[in-house]
Coordinates of C-alpha atoms in Angstrom, one line a residue:
X125 CA 152.5 -35.9 150.8
X126 CA 156.1 -36.1 152.1
X127 CA 157.9 -32.8 152.5
X128 CA 161.3 -32.4 150.8
X129 CA 164.4 -32.1 153.1
X130 CA 164.5 -28.3 152.3
X131 CA 160.9 -27.9 153.3
X132 CA 161.5 -29.9 156.5
X133 CA 164.5 -27.7 157.3
X134 CA 162.3 -24.5 157.2
X135 CA 159.9 -26.0 159.7
X136 CA 162.6 -27.3 162.0
X137 CA 164.5 -24.0 162.0
X138 CA 161.3 -22.1 163.0
X139 CA 161.6 -20.9 166.6
X140 CA 164.9 -22.7 167.3
X141 CA 167.6 -20.7 169.1
X142 CA 170.4 -22.6 167.4
X143 CA 171.1 -25.8 165.4
X144 CA 174.5 -27.5 165.5
X145 CA 175.2 -28.2 162.7
X146 CA 172.6 -27.2 160.0
X147 CA 174.6 -28.7 157.2
X148 CA 174.7 -32.0 159.0
X149 CA 171.0 -31.9 159.7
X150 CA 170.2 -31.3 156.0
X151 CA 172.4 -34.3 155.1
X152 CA 170.5 -36.5 157.6
X153 CA 167.2 -35.3 156.3
X154 CA 168.2 -36.1 152.7
X155 CA 169.4 -39.6 153.6
X156 CA 166.2 -40.2 155.6
X157 CA 164.1 -38.9 152.6
X158 CA 165.9 -41.1 150.1
X159 CA 166.0 -44.3 152.3
X160 CA 162.5 -43.6 153.8
X161 CA 163.9 -44.1 157.2
X162 CA 162.8 -41.9 160.1
X163 CA 165.4 -40.0 162.1
X164 CA 165.8 -40.8 165.8
X165 CA 165.1 -37.7 167.9
X166 CA 166.3 -37.9 171.5
X167 CA 165.0 -35.9 174.4
X168 CA 166.4 -36.6 177.8
X169 CA 164.3 -36.0 180.9
X170 CA 165.8 -36.0 184.4
X171 CA 162.9 -36.8 186.7
X172 CA 163.8 -34.5 189.4
X173 CA 160.3 -33.0 189.7
X174 CA 157.0 -34.7 188.8
X175 CA 155.4 -32.0 186.8
X176 CA 155.9 -30.8 183.2
X177 CA 155.2 -27.1 182.5
X178 CA 155.0 -24.9 179.4
X179 CA 158.8 -24.5 179.5
X180 CA 159.3 -28.2 179.0
X181 CA 156.5 -28.2 176.4
X182 CA 158.5 -25.7 174.2
X183 CA 160.8 -28.6 173.4
X184 CA 158.0 -31.2 173.2
X185 CA 156.2 -29.1 170.6
X186 CA 159.3 -29.0 168.4
X187 CA 159.6 -32.8 168.7
X188 CA 155.9 -33.0 167.7
X189 CA 156.7 -31.0 164.6
X190 CA 159.4 -33.6 163.7
X191 CA 157.0 -36.4 164.4
X192 CA 154.5 -34.8 162.0
X193 CA 157.4 -34.8 159.4
X194 CA 157.6 -38.6 159.8
X195 CA 160.4 -39.0 162.4
X196 CA 160.5 -41.0 165.6
X197 CA 161.0 -39.6 169.1
X198 CA 162.8 -41.4 171.9
X199 CA 162.0 -40.0 175.4
X200 CA 164.9 -40.9 177.5
X201 CA 164.0 -41.0 181.2
X202 CA 167.1 -40.4 183.2
X203 CA 166.2 -42.8 186.1
X204 CA 169.9 -43.6 186.5
X205 CA 171.3 -40.0 186.0
X206 CA 168.5 -38.8 188.2
X207 CA 170.4 -40.3 191.1
X208 CA 173.0 -37.6 190.5
X209 CA 170.8 -34.7 189.3
X210 CA 171.7 -32.4 186.4
X211 CA 174.0 -29.7 187.7
X212 CA 173.3 -27.4 184.7
X213 CA 172.9 -23.8 185.9
X214 CA 173.2 -24.8 189.6
X215 CA 175.3 -22.9 192.1
X216 CA 175.8 -26.1 194.1
X217 CA 175.4 -29.8 193.7
X218 CA 171.9 -31.4 194.0
X219 CA 170.8 -34.0 196.4
X220 CA 170.4 -37.4 194.7
X221 CA 166.9 -38.7 194.3
X222 CA 165.8 -42.0 195.8
X223 CA 165.0 -44.9 193.5
X224 CA 161.3 -44.6 194.6
X225 CA 161.1 -40.9 193.9
X226 CA 162.7 -41.3 190.5
X227 CA 160.2 -44.0 189.5
X228 CA 157.2 -42.0 190.7
X229 CA 158.4 -38.9 188.9
X230 CA 159.1 -40.9 185.7
X231 CA 155.6 -42.3 185.7
X232 CA 154.1 -38.8 186.0
X233 CA 156.3 -37.6 183.2
X234 CA 155.1 -40.3 180.9
X235 CA 151.5 -39.5 181.6
X236 CA 152.1 -35.8 180.7
X237 CA 154.3 -36.0 177.6
X238 CA 151.5 -37.6 175.6
X239 CA 149.4 -34.4 176.0
X240 CA 151.8 -33.1 173.3
X241 CA 153.5 -36.0 171.6
X242 CA 152.2 -38.6 169.2
X243 CA 152.3 -41.8 171.2
X244 CA 152.5 -44.0 168.1
X245 CA 155.7 -42.3 167.1
X246 CA 157.3 -42.3 170.5
X247 CA 159.4 -44.8 172.4
X248 CA 160.1 -44.3 176.1
X249 CA 163.4 -45.7 177.4
X250 CA 165.1 -45.6 180.8
X251 CA 168.9 -45.2 180.9
X252 CA 169.3 -47.5 183.9
X253 CA 168.8 -50.2 181.3
X254 CA 172.4 -49.8 180.1
X255 CA 174.2 -47.4 182.6
X256 CA 173.6 -49.8 185.5
X257 CA 175.4 -52.6 183.6
X258 CA 178.6 -50.7 182.9
X259 CA 181.6 -52.2 184.8
X260 CA 184.3 -50.1 186.3
X261 CA 186.7 -50.6 183.4
X262 CA 184.0 -49.3 181.0
X263 CA 183.4 -46.3 183.3
X264 CA 187.1 -45.5 183.3
X265 CA 187.1 -45.7 179.4
X266 CA 184.2 -43.3 179.4
X267 CA 186.0 -40.9 181.7
X268 CA 189.1 -41.0 179.5
X269 CA 187.1 -39.6 176.6
X270 CA 187.3 -36.1 178.0
X271 CA 189.4 -33.9 180.3
X272 CA 188.9 -31.9 183.5
X273 CA 189.7 -28.8 181.5
X274 CA 186.9 -29.6 179.1
X275 CA 184.4 -30.1 182.0
X276 CA 185.4 -26.8 183.5
X277 CA 184.4 -25.1 180.3
X278 CA 180.8 -25.4 181.6
X279 CA 179.8 -22.1 183.1
X280 CA 178.3 -23.7 186.2
X281 CA 181.3 -25.8 187.0
X282 CA 183.7 -22.9 186.2
X283 CA 181.8 -20.5 188.5
X284 CA 181.7 -23.0 191.3
X285 CA 185.4 -23.7 190.9
X286 CA 186.3 -20.0 190.9
X287 CA 184.0 -19.4 193.9
X288 CA 185.6 -22.4 195.7
X289 CA 182.3 -24.1 195.9
X290 CA 182.7 -27.9 196.1
X291 CA 182.2 -29.9 192.9
X292 CA 181.8 -33.6 193.4
X293 CA 183.7 -35.9 191.0
X294 CA 180.5 -37.8 190.4
X295 CA 178.9 -34.6 188.9
X296 CA 181.4 -34.7 186.0
X297 CA 179.8 -38.0 185.1
X298 CA 176.4 -36.4 184.4
X299 CA 177.2 -35.0 181.0
X300 CA 179.2 -38.1 180.2
X301 CA 176.3 -40.4 181.0
X302 CA 173.9 -38.2 179.0
X303 CA 176.4 -38.5 176.1
X304 CA 176.5 -42.2 176.5
X305 CA 172.7 -42.3 176.2
X306 CA 173.1 -40.8 172.7
X307 CA 175.6 -43.5 171.8
X308 CA 173.3 -46.2 173.0
X309 CA 170.3 -44.8 171.2
X310 CA 172.3 -43.9 168.0
X311 CA 170.6 -40.6 168.2
X312 CA 170.4 -38.5 165.0
X313 CA 169.1 -35.4 166.7
X314 CA 169.0 -34.4 170.4
X315 CA 166.7 -31.5 171.4
X316 CA 166.9 -29.4 174.5
X317 CA 166.8 -26.0 175.9
X318 CA 169.8 -23.6 175.5
X319 CA 170.8 -24.5 179.1
X320 CA 171.6 -28.0 177.8
X321 CA 174.2 -26.9 175.2
X322 CA 177.2 -28.5 177.0
X323 CA 175.5 -31.8 177.7
X324 CA 174.2 -32.2 174.1
X325 CA 177.5 -31.3 172.5
X326 CA 179.2 -33.8 174.8
X327 CA 177.0 -36.4 173.1
X328 CA 178.4 -35.3 169.7
X329 CA 181.9 -35.7 171.1
X330 CA 181.4 -39.1 172.5
X331 CA 179.6 -40.4 169.4
X332 CA 182.6 -39.4 167.3
X333 CA 185.0 -40.9 169.9
X334 CA 183.1 -44.2 169.6
X335 CA 183.0 -44.2 165.8
X336 CA 179.3 -43.1 165.3
X337 CA 177.9 -40.4 163.2
X338 CA 177.5 -37.3 165.4
X339 CA 174.0 -36.2 166.4
X340 CA 172.7 -32.8 165.5
X341 CA 171.8 -30.5 168.5
X342 CA 168.6 -28.4 168.2
X343 CA 168.4 -25.9 171.0
X344 CA 165.2 -24.2 171.9
X345 CA 164.9 -20.9 173.7
X346 CA 164.1 -20.9 177.4
X347 CA 160.7 -19.3 178.2
X348 CA 160.4 -16.9 181.1
X349 CA 157.8 -17.7 183.7
X350 CA 155.0 -15.5 185.2
X351 CA 157.5 -13.2 186.9
X352 CA 158.8 -12.2 183.4
X353 CA 162.4 -12.5 184.6
X354 CA 163.5 -16.1 185.6
X355 CA 163.1 -19.1 183.3
X356 CA 159.9 -21.0 184.0
X357 CA 160.5 -23.3 187.0
X358 CA 158.3 -25.0 189.5
X359 CA 160.8 -24.4 192.3
X360 CA 160.4 -20.6 191.6
X361 CA 156.6 -20.8 191.5
X362 CA 156.4 -19.0 188.2
X363 CA 155.2 -21.9 186.1
X364 CA 152.1 -23.0 184.2
X365 CA 151.8 -26.8 184.5
X366 CA 150.4 -28.8 181.6
X367 CA 148.2 -30.8 184.0
X368 CA 146.8 -27.9 186.0
X369 CA 143.1 -27.5 186.1
X370 CA 141.7 -25.6 183.1
X371 CA 140.5 -22.6 185.2
X372 CA 144.0 -22.4 186.8
X373 CA 145.8 -22.6 183.5
X374 CA 143.5 -20.0 181.9
X375 CA 144.0 -17.5 184.8
X376 CA 147.8 -18.1 184.9
X377 CA 148.1 -17.3 181.1
X378 CA 146.2 -14.1 181.7
X379 CA 149.0 -13.2 184.3
X380 CA 151.8 -13.4 181.7
X381 CA 153.6 -10.0 181.5
X382 CA 152.6 -8.1 178.3
X383 CA 156.1 -8.1 176.8
X384 CA 156.1 -11.9 176.7
X385 CA 152.8 -12.4 174.9
X386 CA 154.4 -12.7 171.5
X387 CA 157.0 -15.2 172.7
X388 CA 154.4 -17.4 174.3
X389 CA 152.4 -17.4 171.0
X390 CA 155.6 -18.4 169.1
X391 CA 156.9 -21.1 171.5
X392 CA 153.9 -22.4 173.5
X393 CA 151.3 -22.8 170.8
X394 CA 150.9 -24.6 167.4
X395 CA 149.7 -21.5 165.7
X396 CA 150.7 -20.8 162.1
X397 CA 153.8 -18.6 161.9
X398 CA 152.0 -16.0 159.7
X399 CA 149.2 -15.6 162.3
X400 CA 151.8 -15.3 165.0
X401 CA 153.6 -12.6 163.1
X402 CA 150.3 -10.7 162.9
X403 CA 150.3 -10.5 166.7
X404 CA 153.3 -8.1 166.6
X405 CA 151.4 -5.9 164.1
X406 CA 148.4 -5.8 166.3
X407 CA 150.5 -4.8 169.4
X408 CA 152.3 -2.2 167.4
X409 CA 149.0 -0.8 166.2
X410 CA 148.0 -0.2 169.8
X411 CA 145.6 -3.0 170.4
X412 CA 145.1 -3.7 174.1
X413 CA 147.5 -6.6 175.1
X414 CA 144.7 -8.0 177.3
X415 CA 142.6 -8.8 174.3
X416 CA 145.5 -10.7 172.7
X417 CA 146.3 -12.4 176.0
X418 CA 142.7 -13.6 176.2
X419 CA 143.2 -15.3 172.8
X420 CA 146.4 -16.9 174.1
X421 CA 144.7 -18.2 177.2
X422 CA 142.0 -19.8 175.0
X423 CA 144.6 -21.4 172.7
X424 CA 146.8 -22.8 175.4
X425 CA 144.0 -24.0 177.6
X426 CA 142.3 -25.6 174.6
X427 CA 145.6 -27.4 173.6
X428 CA 145.8 -29.2 176.9
X429 CA 142.1 -29.6 178.0
X430 CA 140.0 -29.4 174.8
X431 CA 137.5 -26.7 173.6
X432 CA 134.7 -27.5 176.1
X433 CA 136.9 -27.3 179.2
X434 CA 138.5 -24.1 177.7
X435 CA 135.1 -22.4 177.3
X436 CA 134.1 -23.3 180.8
X437 CA 137.5 -22.0 182.1
X438 CA 136.9 -18.8 180.2
X439 CA 133.4 -18.3 181.6
X440 CA 134.8 -19.0 185.1
X441 CA 137.6 -16.4 184.6
X442 CA 135.2 -13.8 183.3
X443 CA 132.9 -14.3 186.3
X444 CA 135.6 -14.5 189.0
X445 CA 138.3 -12.1 187.9
X446 CA 136.9 -9.6 185.4
X447 CA 134.5 -7.9 187.9
X448 CA 135.9 -4.5 188.6
X449 CA 134.7 -4.6 192.2
X450 CA 137.0 -7.5 193.0
X451 CA 140.6 -6.2 193.8
X452 CA 143.7 -8.1 192.7
X453 CA 145.6 -8.3 196.0
X454 CA 143.2 -9.9 198.6
X455 CA 143.8 -12.4 201.4
X456 CA 143.3 -16.1 200.7
X457 CA 141.9 -19.0 202.6
X458 CA 143.0 -22.6 202.1
X459 CA 140.1 -25.0 201.7
X460 CA 139.3 -28.4 200.2
X461 CA 138.7 -27.2 196.7
X462 CA 135.9 -29.0 194.9
X463 CA 134.7 -30.6 198.1
X464 CA 133.6 -28.1 200.6
X465 CA 130.4 -26.0 200.4
X466 CA 130.3 -22.3 201.4
X467 CA 128.2 -23.2 204.5
X468 CA 130.9 -25.6 205.7
X469 CA 133.6 -23.0 205.4
X470 CA 131.9 -20.4 207.6
X471 CA 133.8 -21.6 210.8
X472 CA 137.1 -21.0 209.0
X473 CA 135.9 -17.5 208.0
X474 CA 135.1 -16.8 211.7
X475 CA 138.4 -18.3 212.9
X476 CA 140.3 -16.2 210.3
X477 CA 138.5 -13.0 211.3
X478 CA 136.6 -12.4 208.1
X479 CA 133.3 -12.4 210.1
X480 CA 132.5 -12.3 213.8
X481 CA 130.1 -15.3 213.9
X482 CA 128.1 -17.7 211.8
X483 CA 124.9 -15.9 212.7
X484 CA 126.4 -12.6 211.5
X485 CA 127.4 -14.2 208.2
X486 CA 124.0 -15.6 207.6
X487 CA 122.4 -12.3 208.5
X488 CA 124.6 -10.5 206.0
X489 CA 123.6 -13.1 203.3
X490 CA 119.9 -12.5 204.0
X491 CA 120.5 -8.7 203.7
X492 CA 122.3 -9.1 200.3
X493 CA 125.5 -8.1 202.0
X494 CA 127.6 -11.1 200.7
X495 CA 128.8 -11.6 197.1
X496 CA 130.2 -14.7 195.5
X497 CA 132.4 -14.1 192.4
X498 CA 130.7 -10.7 192.0
X499 CA 127.1 -11.9 192.3
X500 CA 124.9 -11.5 195.4
X501 CA 124.8 -14.7 197.4
X502 CA 121.4 -16.1 198.5
X503 CA 120.6 -18.3 201.5
X504 CA 119.8 -21.2 199.1
X505 CA 123.3 -20.8 197.5
X506 CA 125.2 -21.6 200.7
X507 CA 125.5 -25.2 199.5
X508 CA 127.5 -24.0 196.5
X509 CA 130.8 -26.0 196.2
X510 CA 133.9 -23.7 196.1
X511 CA 136.6 -23.9 193.4
X512 CA 140.1 -22.7 193.2
X513 CA 140.1 -18.9 192.8
X514 CA 136.5 -18.2 193.9
X515 CA 136.1 -14.9 195.6
X516 CA 133.8 -14.0 198.5
X517 CA 133.0 -10.4 199.4
X518 CA 131.6 -9.8 202.9
X519 CA 130.2 -6.3 203.3
X520 CA 131.8 -3.6 201.3
X521 CA 135.5 -4.1 202.1
X522 CA 136.2 -7.6 203.2
X523 CA 137.3 -10.0 200.4
X524 CA 138.7 -13.5 200.6
X525 CA 139.9 -15.8 197.8
X526 CA 139.6 -19.6 198.2
X527 CA 142.7 -21.6 197.3
X528 CA 143.8 -25.2 197.6

């Protein structure tokens, strides 16, 4: 049964930081409902990095809600704008990507977005299709649609100008090109994080300038990463990638700071809003945040890897990380995860000073002096293949965690 425009509005507003303009969105939904025509929802992705993390997925999950309401998503891969790089929030200009890097990253993006989106209700477009064909006269007309003063309203440009940090003229074209994408796609809605406010509103401006109906901007909150301070970012190392191994994803979710648990439930899951609201009540009633975080890790890992992989990741976490005798801050050793056996890693343990010799290590194993993920290691178990996060205890005080 199709939901009415008013019912759709309630779903769309849920979790959004801001909608510009709500009245226009309701009008679009009413026309779509009456004409039985899906709205076109645009999401622009600048392929500057090959991995999508839960921060990106906040926006993707909102688009999935719109798809479930019957609307169509257009994922716009900025293979042309990626040659400039989005300057949003940057203290300096970014190095342009090579064509090869842009193509490789775009392919990886496409593989990952369908972990969230409905492929049958999604079209993937590349903006080089039209931007590469603009001649110089058309570029000048595009530039004439706004002013330098308007561009300097952007916080990042304004700050760089005031700090006398160079701003390349080509950087002014990034929001203009993103806006032109909206014109080309005749976008009804563009979705992005709150850091994309200027670029998305520029799309509204250019659509009006070119005689089109203005797109509505839906802005989703930015989600902080594992440090609890900065927005989730691969470059900052505080991210949870949607393609990371189940056991890695599960462990990382368990590392989320307690104050962010509710926000992750709200923005990074598909849980019913009423059940999410109950999380606050449970926290206020004094329930241990670790219990609730365990539920969150199960839900998020299950979303991206399925129930079986989630259960295996949970068992792995409980074995490797919930043993009290294993301390948190221990040295790590880089190994070929999923390929090397414990016996093959002994020379590295010797070289790194964890044990004096292979014979000493074997002797300790035979004397029950070596533990693997909290369990005593036997001679027969030396052919066990190591995985990311496995912990080896040698004697009483020597610990090492294997990482890739």
